Coordinates of N, CA and C in Angstrom, one line a residue:
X952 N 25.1 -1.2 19.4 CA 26.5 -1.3 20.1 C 26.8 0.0 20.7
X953 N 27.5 0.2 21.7 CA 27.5 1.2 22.5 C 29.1 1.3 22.4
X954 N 29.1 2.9 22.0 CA 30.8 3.3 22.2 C 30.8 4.0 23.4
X955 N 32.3 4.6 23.8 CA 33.1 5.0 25.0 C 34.6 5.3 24.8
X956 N 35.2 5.9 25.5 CA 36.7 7.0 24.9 C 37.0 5.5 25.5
X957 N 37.1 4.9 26.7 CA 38.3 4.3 27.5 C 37.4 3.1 27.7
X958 N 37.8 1.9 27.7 CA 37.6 0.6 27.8 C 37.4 0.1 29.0
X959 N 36.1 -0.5 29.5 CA 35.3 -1.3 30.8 C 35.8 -2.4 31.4
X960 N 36.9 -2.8 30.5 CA 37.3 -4.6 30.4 C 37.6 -4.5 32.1
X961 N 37.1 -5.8 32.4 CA 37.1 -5.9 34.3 C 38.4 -6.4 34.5
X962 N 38.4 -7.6 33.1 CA 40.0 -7.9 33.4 C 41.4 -7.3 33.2
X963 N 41.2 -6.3 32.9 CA 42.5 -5.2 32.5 C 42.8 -4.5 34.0
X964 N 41.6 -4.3 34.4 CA 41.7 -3.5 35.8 C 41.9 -4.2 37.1
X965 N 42.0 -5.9 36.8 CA 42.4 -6.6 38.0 C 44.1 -6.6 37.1
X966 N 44.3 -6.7 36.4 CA 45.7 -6.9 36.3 C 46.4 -5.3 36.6
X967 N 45.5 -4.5 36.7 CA 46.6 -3.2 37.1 C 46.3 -3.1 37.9
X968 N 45.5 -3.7 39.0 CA 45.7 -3.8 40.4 C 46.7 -4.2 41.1
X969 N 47.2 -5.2 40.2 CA 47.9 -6.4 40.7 C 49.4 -5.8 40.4
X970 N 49.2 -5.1 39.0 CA 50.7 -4.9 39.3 C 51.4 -3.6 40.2
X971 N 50.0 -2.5 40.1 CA 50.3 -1.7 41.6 C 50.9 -2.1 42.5
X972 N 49.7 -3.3 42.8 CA 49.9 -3.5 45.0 C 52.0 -4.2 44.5
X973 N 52.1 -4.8 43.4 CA 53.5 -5.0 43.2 C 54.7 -4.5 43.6
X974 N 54.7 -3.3 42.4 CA 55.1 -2.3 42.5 C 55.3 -1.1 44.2
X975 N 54.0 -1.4 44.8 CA 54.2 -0.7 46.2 C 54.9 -1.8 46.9
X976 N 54.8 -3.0 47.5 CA 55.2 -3.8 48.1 C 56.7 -4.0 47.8
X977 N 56.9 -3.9 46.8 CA 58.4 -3.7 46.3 C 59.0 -2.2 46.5
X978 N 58.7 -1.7 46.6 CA 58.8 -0.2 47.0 C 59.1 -0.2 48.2
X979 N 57.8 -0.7 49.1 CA 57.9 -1.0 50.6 C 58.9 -1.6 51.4
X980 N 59.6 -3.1 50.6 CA 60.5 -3.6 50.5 C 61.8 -3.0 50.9
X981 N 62.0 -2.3 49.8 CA 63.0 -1.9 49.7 C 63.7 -0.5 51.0
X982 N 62.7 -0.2 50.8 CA 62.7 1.1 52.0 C 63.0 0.7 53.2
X983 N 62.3 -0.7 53.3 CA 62.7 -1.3 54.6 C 63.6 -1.8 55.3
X984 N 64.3 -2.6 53.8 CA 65.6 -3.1 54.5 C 66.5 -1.7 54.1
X985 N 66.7 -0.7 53.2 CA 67.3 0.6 53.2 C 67.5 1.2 55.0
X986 N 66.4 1.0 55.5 CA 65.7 2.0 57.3 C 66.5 0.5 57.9
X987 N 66.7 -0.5 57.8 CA 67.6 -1.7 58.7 C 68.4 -1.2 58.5
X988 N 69.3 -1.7 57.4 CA 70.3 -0.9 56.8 C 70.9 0.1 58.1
X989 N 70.8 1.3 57.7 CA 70.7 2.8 58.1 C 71.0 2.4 59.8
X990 N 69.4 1.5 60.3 CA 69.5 1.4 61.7 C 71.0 0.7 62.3
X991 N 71.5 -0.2 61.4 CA 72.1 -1.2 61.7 C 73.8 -0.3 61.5
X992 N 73.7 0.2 60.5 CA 75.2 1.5 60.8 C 75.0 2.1 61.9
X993 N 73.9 2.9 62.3 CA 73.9 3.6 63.1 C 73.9 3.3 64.5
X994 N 74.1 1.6 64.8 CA 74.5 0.7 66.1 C 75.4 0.6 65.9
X995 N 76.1 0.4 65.0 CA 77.5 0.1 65.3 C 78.6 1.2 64.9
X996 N 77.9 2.5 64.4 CA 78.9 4.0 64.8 C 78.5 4.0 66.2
X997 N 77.3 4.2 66.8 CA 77.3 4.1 68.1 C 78.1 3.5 69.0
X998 N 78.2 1.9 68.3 CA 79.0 1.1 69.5 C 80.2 1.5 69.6
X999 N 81.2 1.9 68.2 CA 82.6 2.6 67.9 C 83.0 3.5 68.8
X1000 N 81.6 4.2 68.8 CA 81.7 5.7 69.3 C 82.3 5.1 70.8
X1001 N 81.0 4.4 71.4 CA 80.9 3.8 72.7 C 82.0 2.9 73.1
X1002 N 82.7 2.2 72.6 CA 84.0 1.4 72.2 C 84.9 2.2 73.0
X1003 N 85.2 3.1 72.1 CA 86.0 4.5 72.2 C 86.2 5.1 73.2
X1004 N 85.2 5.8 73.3 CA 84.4 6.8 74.9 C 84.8 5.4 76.1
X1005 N 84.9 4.5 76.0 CA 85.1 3.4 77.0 C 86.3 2.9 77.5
X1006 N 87.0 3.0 76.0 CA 88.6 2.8 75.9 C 89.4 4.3 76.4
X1007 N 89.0 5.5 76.4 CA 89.2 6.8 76.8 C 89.0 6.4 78.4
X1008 N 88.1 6.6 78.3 CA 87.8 6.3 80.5 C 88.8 5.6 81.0
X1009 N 88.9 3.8 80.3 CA 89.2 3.4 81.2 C 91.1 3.4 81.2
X1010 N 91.6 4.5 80.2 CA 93.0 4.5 80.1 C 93.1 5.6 81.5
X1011 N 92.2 6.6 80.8 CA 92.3 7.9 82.2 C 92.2 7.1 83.1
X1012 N 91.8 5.9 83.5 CA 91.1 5.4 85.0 C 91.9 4.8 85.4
X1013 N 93.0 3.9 84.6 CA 94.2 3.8 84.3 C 95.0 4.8 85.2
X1014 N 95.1 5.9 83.9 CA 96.3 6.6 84.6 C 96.3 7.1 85.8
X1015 N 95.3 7.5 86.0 CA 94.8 8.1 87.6 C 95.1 7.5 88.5
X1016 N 94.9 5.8 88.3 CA 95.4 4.7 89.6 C 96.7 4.7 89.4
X1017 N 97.5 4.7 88.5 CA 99.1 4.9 88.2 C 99.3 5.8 89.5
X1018 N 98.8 6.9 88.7 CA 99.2 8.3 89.7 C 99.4 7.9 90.9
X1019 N 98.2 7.5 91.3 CA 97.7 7.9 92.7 C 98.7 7.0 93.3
X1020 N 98.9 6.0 93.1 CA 99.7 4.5 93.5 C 101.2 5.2 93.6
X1021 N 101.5 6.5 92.7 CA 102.8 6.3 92.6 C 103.1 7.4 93.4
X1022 N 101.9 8.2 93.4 CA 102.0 9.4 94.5 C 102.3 8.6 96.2
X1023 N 101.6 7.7 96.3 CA 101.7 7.0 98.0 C 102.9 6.9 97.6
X1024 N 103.5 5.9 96.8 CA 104.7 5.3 97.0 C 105.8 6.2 97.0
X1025 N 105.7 7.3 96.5 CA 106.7 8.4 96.8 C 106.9 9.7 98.0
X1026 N 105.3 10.0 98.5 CA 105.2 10.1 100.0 C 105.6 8.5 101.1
X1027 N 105.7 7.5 100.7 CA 105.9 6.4 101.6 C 107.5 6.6 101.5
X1028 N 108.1 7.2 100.2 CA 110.0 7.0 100.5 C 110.3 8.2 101.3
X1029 N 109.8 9.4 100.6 CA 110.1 10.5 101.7 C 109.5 10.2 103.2
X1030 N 108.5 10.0 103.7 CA 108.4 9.8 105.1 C 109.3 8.7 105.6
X1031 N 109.8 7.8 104.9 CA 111.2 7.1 105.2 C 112.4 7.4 105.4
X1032 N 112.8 8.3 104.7 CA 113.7 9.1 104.3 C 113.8 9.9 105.4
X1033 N 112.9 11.2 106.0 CA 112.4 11.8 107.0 C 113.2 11.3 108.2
X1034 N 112.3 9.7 108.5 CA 112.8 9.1 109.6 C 113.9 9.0 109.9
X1035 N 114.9 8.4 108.7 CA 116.4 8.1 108.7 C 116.6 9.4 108.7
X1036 N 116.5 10.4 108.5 CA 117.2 11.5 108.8 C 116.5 12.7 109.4
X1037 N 115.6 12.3 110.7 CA 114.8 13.4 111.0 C 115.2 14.6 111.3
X1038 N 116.7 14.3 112.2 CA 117.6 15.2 112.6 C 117.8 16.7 111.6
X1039 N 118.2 16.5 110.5 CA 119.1 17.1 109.6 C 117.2 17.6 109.3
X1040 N 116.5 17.0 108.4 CA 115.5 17.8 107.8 C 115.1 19.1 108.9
X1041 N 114.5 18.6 110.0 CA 114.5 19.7 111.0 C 115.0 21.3 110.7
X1042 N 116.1 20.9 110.9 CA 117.2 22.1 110.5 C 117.5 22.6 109.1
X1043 N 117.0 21.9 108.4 CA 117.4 22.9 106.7 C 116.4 24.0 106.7
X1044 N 115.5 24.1 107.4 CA 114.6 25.5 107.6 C 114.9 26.7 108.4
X1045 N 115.6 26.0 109.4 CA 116.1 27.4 110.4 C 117.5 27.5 109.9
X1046 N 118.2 27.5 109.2 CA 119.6 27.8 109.4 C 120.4 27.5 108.0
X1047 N 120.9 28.4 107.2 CA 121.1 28.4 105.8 C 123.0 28.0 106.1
X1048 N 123.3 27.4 105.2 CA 124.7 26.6 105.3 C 125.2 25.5 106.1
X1049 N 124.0 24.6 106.7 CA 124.2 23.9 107.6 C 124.7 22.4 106.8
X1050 N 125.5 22.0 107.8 CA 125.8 20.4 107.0 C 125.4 19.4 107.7
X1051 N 124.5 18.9 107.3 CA 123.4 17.8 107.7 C 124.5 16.7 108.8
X1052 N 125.3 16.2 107.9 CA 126.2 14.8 109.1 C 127.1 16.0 109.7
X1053 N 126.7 16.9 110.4 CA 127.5 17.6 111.4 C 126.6 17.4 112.5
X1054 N 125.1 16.9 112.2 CA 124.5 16.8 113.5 C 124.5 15.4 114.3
X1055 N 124.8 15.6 115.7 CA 124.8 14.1 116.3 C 124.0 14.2 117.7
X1056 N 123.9 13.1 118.3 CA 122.8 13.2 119.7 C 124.0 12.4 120.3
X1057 N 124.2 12.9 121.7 CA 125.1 12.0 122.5 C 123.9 12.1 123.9
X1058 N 124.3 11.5 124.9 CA 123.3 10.9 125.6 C 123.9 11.7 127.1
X1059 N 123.7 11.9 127.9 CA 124.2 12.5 129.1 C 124.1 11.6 130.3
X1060 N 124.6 11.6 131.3 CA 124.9 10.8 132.4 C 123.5 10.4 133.1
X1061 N 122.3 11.5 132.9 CA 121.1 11.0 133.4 C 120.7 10.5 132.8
X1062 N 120.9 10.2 131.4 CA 120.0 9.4 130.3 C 119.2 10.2 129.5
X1063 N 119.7 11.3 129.6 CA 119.0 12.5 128.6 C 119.6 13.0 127.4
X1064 N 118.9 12.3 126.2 CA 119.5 12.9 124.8 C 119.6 14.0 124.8
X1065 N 121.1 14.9 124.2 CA 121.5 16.1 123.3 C 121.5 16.2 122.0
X1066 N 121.0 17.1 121.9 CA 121.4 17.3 120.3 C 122.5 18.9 120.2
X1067 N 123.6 18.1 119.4 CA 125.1 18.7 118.8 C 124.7 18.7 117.4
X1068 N 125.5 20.2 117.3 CA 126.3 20.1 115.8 C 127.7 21.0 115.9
X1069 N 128.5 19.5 115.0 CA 129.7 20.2 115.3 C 130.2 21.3 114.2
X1070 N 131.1 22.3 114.3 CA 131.6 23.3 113.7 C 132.5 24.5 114.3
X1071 N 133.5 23.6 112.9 CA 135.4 24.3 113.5 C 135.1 25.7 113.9
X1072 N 136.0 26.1 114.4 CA 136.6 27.3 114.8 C 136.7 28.1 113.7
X1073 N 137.7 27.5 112.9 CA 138.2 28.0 111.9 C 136.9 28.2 110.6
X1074 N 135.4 28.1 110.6 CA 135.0 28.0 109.5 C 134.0 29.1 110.1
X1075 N 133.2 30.5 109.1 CA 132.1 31.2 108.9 C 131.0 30.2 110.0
X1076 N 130.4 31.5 110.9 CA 129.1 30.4 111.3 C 128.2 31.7 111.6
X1077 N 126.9 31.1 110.7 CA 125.8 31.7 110.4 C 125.0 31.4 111.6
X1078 N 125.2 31.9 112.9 CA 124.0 32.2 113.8 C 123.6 33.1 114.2
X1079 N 122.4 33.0 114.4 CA 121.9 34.9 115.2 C 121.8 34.7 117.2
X1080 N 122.3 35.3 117.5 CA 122.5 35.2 118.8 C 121.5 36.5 119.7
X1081 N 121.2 35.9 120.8 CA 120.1 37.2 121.4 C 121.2 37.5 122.3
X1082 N 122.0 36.5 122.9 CA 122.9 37.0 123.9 C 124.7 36.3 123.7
X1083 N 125.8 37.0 123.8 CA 127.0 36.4 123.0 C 127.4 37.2 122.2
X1084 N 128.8 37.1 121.6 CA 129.3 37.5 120.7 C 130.3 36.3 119.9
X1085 N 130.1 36.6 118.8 CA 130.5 35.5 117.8 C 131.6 35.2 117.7
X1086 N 132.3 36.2 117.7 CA 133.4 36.6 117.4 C 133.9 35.4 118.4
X1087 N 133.9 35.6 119.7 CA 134.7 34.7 120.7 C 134.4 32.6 120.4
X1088 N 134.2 33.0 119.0 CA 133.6 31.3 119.0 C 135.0 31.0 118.4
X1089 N 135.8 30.3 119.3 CA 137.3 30.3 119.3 C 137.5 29.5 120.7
X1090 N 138.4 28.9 120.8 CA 139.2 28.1 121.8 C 140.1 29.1 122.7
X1091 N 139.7 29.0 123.9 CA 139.9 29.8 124.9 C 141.2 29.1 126.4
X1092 N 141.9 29.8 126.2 CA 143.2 29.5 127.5 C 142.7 30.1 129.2
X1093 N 142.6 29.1 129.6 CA 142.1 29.7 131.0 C 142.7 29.0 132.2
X1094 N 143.9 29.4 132.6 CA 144.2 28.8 133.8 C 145.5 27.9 133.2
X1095 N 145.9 28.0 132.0 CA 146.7 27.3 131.3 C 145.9 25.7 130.7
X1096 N 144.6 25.9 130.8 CA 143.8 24.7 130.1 C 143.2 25.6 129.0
X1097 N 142.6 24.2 127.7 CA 141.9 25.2 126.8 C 140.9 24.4 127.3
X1098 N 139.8 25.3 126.5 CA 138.1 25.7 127.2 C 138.0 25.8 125.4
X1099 N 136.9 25.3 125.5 CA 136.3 25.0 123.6 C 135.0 25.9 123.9
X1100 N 134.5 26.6 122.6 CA 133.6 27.5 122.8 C 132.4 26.5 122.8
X1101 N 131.0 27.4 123.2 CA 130.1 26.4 123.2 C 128.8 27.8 123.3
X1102 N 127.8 27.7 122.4 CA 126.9 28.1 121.8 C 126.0 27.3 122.3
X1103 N 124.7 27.9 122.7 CA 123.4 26.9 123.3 C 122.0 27.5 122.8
X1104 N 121.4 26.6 122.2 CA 119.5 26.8 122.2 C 119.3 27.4 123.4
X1105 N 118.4 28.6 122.9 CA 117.7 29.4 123.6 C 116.9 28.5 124.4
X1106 N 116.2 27.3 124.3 CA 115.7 26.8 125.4 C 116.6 26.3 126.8
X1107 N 117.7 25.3 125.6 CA 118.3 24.6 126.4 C 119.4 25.2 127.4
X1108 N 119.7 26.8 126.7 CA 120.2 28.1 128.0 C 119.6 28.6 129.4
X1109 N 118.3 28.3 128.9 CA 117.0 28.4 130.5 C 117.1 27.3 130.9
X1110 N 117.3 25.7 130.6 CA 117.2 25.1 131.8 C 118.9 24.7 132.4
X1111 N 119.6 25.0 131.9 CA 120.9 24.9 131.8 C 121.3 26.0 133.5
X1112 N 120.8 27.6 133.0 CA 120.3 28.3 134.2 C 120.1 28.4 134.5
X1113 N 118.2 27.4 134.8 CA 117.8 26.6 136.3 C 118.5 25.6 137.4
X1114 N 119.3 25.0 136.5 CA 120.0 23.7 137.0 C 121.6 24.3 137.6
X1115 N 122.0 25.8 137.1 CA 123.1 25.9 138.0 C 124.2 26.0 137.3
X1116 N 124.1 25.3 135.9 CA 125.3 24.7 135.5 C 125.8 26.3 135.2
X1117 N 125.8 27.5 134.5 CA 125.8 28.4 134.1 C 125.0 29.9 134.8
X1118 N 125.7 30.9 134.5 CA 124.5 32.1 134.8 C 124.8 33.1 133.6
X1119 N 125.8 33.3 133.6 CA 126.6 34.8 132.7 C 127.2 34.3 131.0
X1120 N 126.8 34.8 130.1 CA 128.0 34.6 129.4 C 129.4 34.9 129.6
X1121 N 130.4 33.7 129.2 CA 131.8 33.5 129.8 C 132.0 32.9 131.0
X1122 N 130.6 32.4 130.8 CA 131.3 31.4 132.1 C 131.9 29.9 131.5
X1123 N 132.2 29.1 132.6 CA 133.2 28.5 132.2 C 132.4 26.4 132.5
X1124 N 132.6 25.9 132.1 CA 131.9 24.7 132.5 C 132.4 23.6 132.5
X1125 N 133.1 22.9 133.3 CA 134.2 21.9 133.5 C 133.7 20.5 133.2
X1126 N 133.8 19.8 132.7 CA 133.6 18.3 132.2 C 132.2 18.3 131.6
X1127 N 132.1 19.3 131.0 CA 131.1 18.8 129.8 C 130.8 17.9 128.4
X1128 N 130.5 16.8 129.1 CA 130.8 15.6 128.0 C 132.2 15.1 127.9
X1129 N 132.9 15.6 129.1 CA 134.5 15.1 128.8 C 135.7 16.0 128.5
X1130 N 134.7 17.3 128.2 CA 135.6 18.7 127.3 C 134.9 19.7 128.8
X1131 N 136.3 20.9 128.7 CA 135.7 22.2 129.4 C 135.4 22.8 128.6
X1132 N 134.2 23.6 128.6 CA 133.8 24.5 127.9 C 133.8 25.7 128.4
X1133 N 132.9 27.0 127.6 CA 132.8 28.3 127.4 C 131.7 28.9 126.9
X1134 N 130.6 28.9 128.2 CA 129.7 29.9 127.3 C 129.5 30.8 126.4
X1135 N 129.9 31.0 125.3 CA 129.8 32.4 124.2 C 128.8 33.0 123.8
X1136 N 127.8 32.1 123.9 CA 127.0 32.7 123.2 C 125.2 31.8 123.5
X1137 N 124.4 32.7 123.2 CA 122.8 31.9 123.1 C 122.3 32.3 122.1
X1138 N 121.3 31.1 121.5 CA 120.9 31.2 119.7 C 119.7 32.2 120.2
X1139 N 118.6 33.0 119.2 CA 117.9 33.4 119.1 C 116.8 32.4 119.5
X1140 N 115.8 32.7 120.0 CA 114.7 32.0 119.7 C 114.1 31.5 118.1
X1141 N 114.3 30.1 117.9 CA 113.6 29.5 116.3 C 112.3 29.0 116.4
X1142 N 111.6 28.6 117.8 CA 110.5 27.8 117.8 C 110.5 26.8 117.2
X1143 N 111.9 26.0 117.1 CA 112.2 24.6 116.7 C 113.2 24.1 117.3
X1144 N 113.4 22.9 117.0 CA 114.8 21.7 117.6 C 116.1 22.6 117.6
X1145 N 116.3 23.8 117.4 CA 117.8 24.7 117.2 C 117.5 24.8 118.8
X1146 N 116.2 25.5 119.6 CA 116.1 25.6 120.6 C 116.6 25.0 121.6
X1147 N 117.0 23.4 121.5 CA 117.5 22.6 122.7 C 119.0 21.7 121.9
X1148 N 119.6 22.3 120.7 CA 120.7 22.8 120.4 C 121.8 23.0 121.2
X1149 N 123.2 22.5 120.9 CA 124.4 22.4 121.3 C 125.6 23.2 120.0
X1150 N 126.1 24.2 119.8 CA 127.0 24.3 118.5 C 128.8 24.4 119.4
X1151 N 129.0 23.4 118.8 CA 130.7 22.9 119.7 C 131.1 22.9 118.6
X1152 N 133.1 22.9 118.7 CA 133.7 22.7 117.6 C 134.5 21.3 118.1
X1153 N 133.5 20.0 118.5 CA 133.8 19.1 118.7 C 132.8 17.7 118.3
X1154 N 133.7 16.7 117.8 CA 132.9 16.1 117.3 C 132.3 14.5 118.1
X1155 N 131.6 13.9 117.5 CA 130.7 12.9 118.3 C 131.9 12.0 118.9
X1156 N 132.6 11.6 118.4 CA 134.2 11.1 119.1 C 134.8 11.6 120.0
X1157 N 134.5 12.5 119.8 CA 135.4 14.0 120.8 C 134.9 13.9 122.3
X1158 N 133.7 13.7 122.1 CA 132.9 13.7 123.8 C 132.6 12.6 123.9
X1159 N 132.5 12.3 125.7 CA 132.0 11.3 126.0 C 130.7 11.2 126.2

């Protein structure tokens, strides 16, 4: 009979084979669906994330069409705005104290628009004149008639001088719009609508 420390038996060594490959496959198992698992959080933090990141964009993308829509629509009131009152905007840049419904356009015998603004006698008037004195912007006795003062755009003073009607300051100008007037004075050069300018202390009723 033959001895030995550890035992040959064939069948002891298929049964701990068996419970090995077990033991790993269950191991294996488990690891696996643990790595699904894991995979399967880590799609749907992603998607959250991506959710998110998606819901972010499309509020900015949102607001930005808000904006933009509401930006037109408020350049579309002011250029309306503009229109109905091209007159007056004009003028809030050249000329500080002015009162917007003081300006009016009356029409002349040839069919050529004026532009007036009217302003009393009696009130402060902020112009700068190249030729004139202010002071005489006052209502004038001439001949036993009064003569209303009358201030002119630097443009509308040159063709006023071509055409005759005038040459000097103080001169005098008989049925203008219905009124005599009185040269006093010429505005400064603005390089704007003040240029072909009328400043009377008469109003759109006042003249014909």
């Amino acid at each position: 009979m033959k001895s030995g420390k550890f035992s040959t038996n064939p069948l002891s060594k298929k049964i701990y084979a068996i419970i090995l490959t077990t033991v790993i496959l269950i191991a294996g198992s488990f690891f696996y669906f643990i790595s699904l698992n894991n995979l399967d959080s880590s799609a749907q933090m992603e998607e959250k994330l991506s959710g998110g990141m998606n819901t972010d964009v499309s509020e900015k993308q949102m607001n930005a069409e808000d904006n933009y829509e509401k930006s037109i629509e408020t350049q579309n009131i002011n250029n309306a705005n503009k229109k109905q009152a091209s007159i007056p905007y004009i003028f809030k840049y050249e000329l500080k104290g002015i009162q917007e419904n003081n300006f009016y356009i009356k029409t002349s015998s040839d069919g050529a628009q004026k532009l007036f603004y009217y302003h009393p006698v009696d009130e402060d008037i902020n112009v700068q004149l190249s030729e004139g004195d202010i002071e005489e912007y006052q209502i004038h006795s001439i001949g036993g008639q009064n003569y209303y003062p009358l201030i002119l755009g630097y443009e509308e003073a040159e063709i006023m001088r071509k055409e005759g009607l005038f040459s000097n300051i103080g001169d005098s100008i008989k049925n203008f719009f219905g009124k005599n007037v009185v040269v006093i004075g010429i505005m400064q050069k603005t390089e704007g609508a003040l240029d072909r300018a009328y400043f009377i202390p008469l109003n759109k009723e006042e003249l014909n």
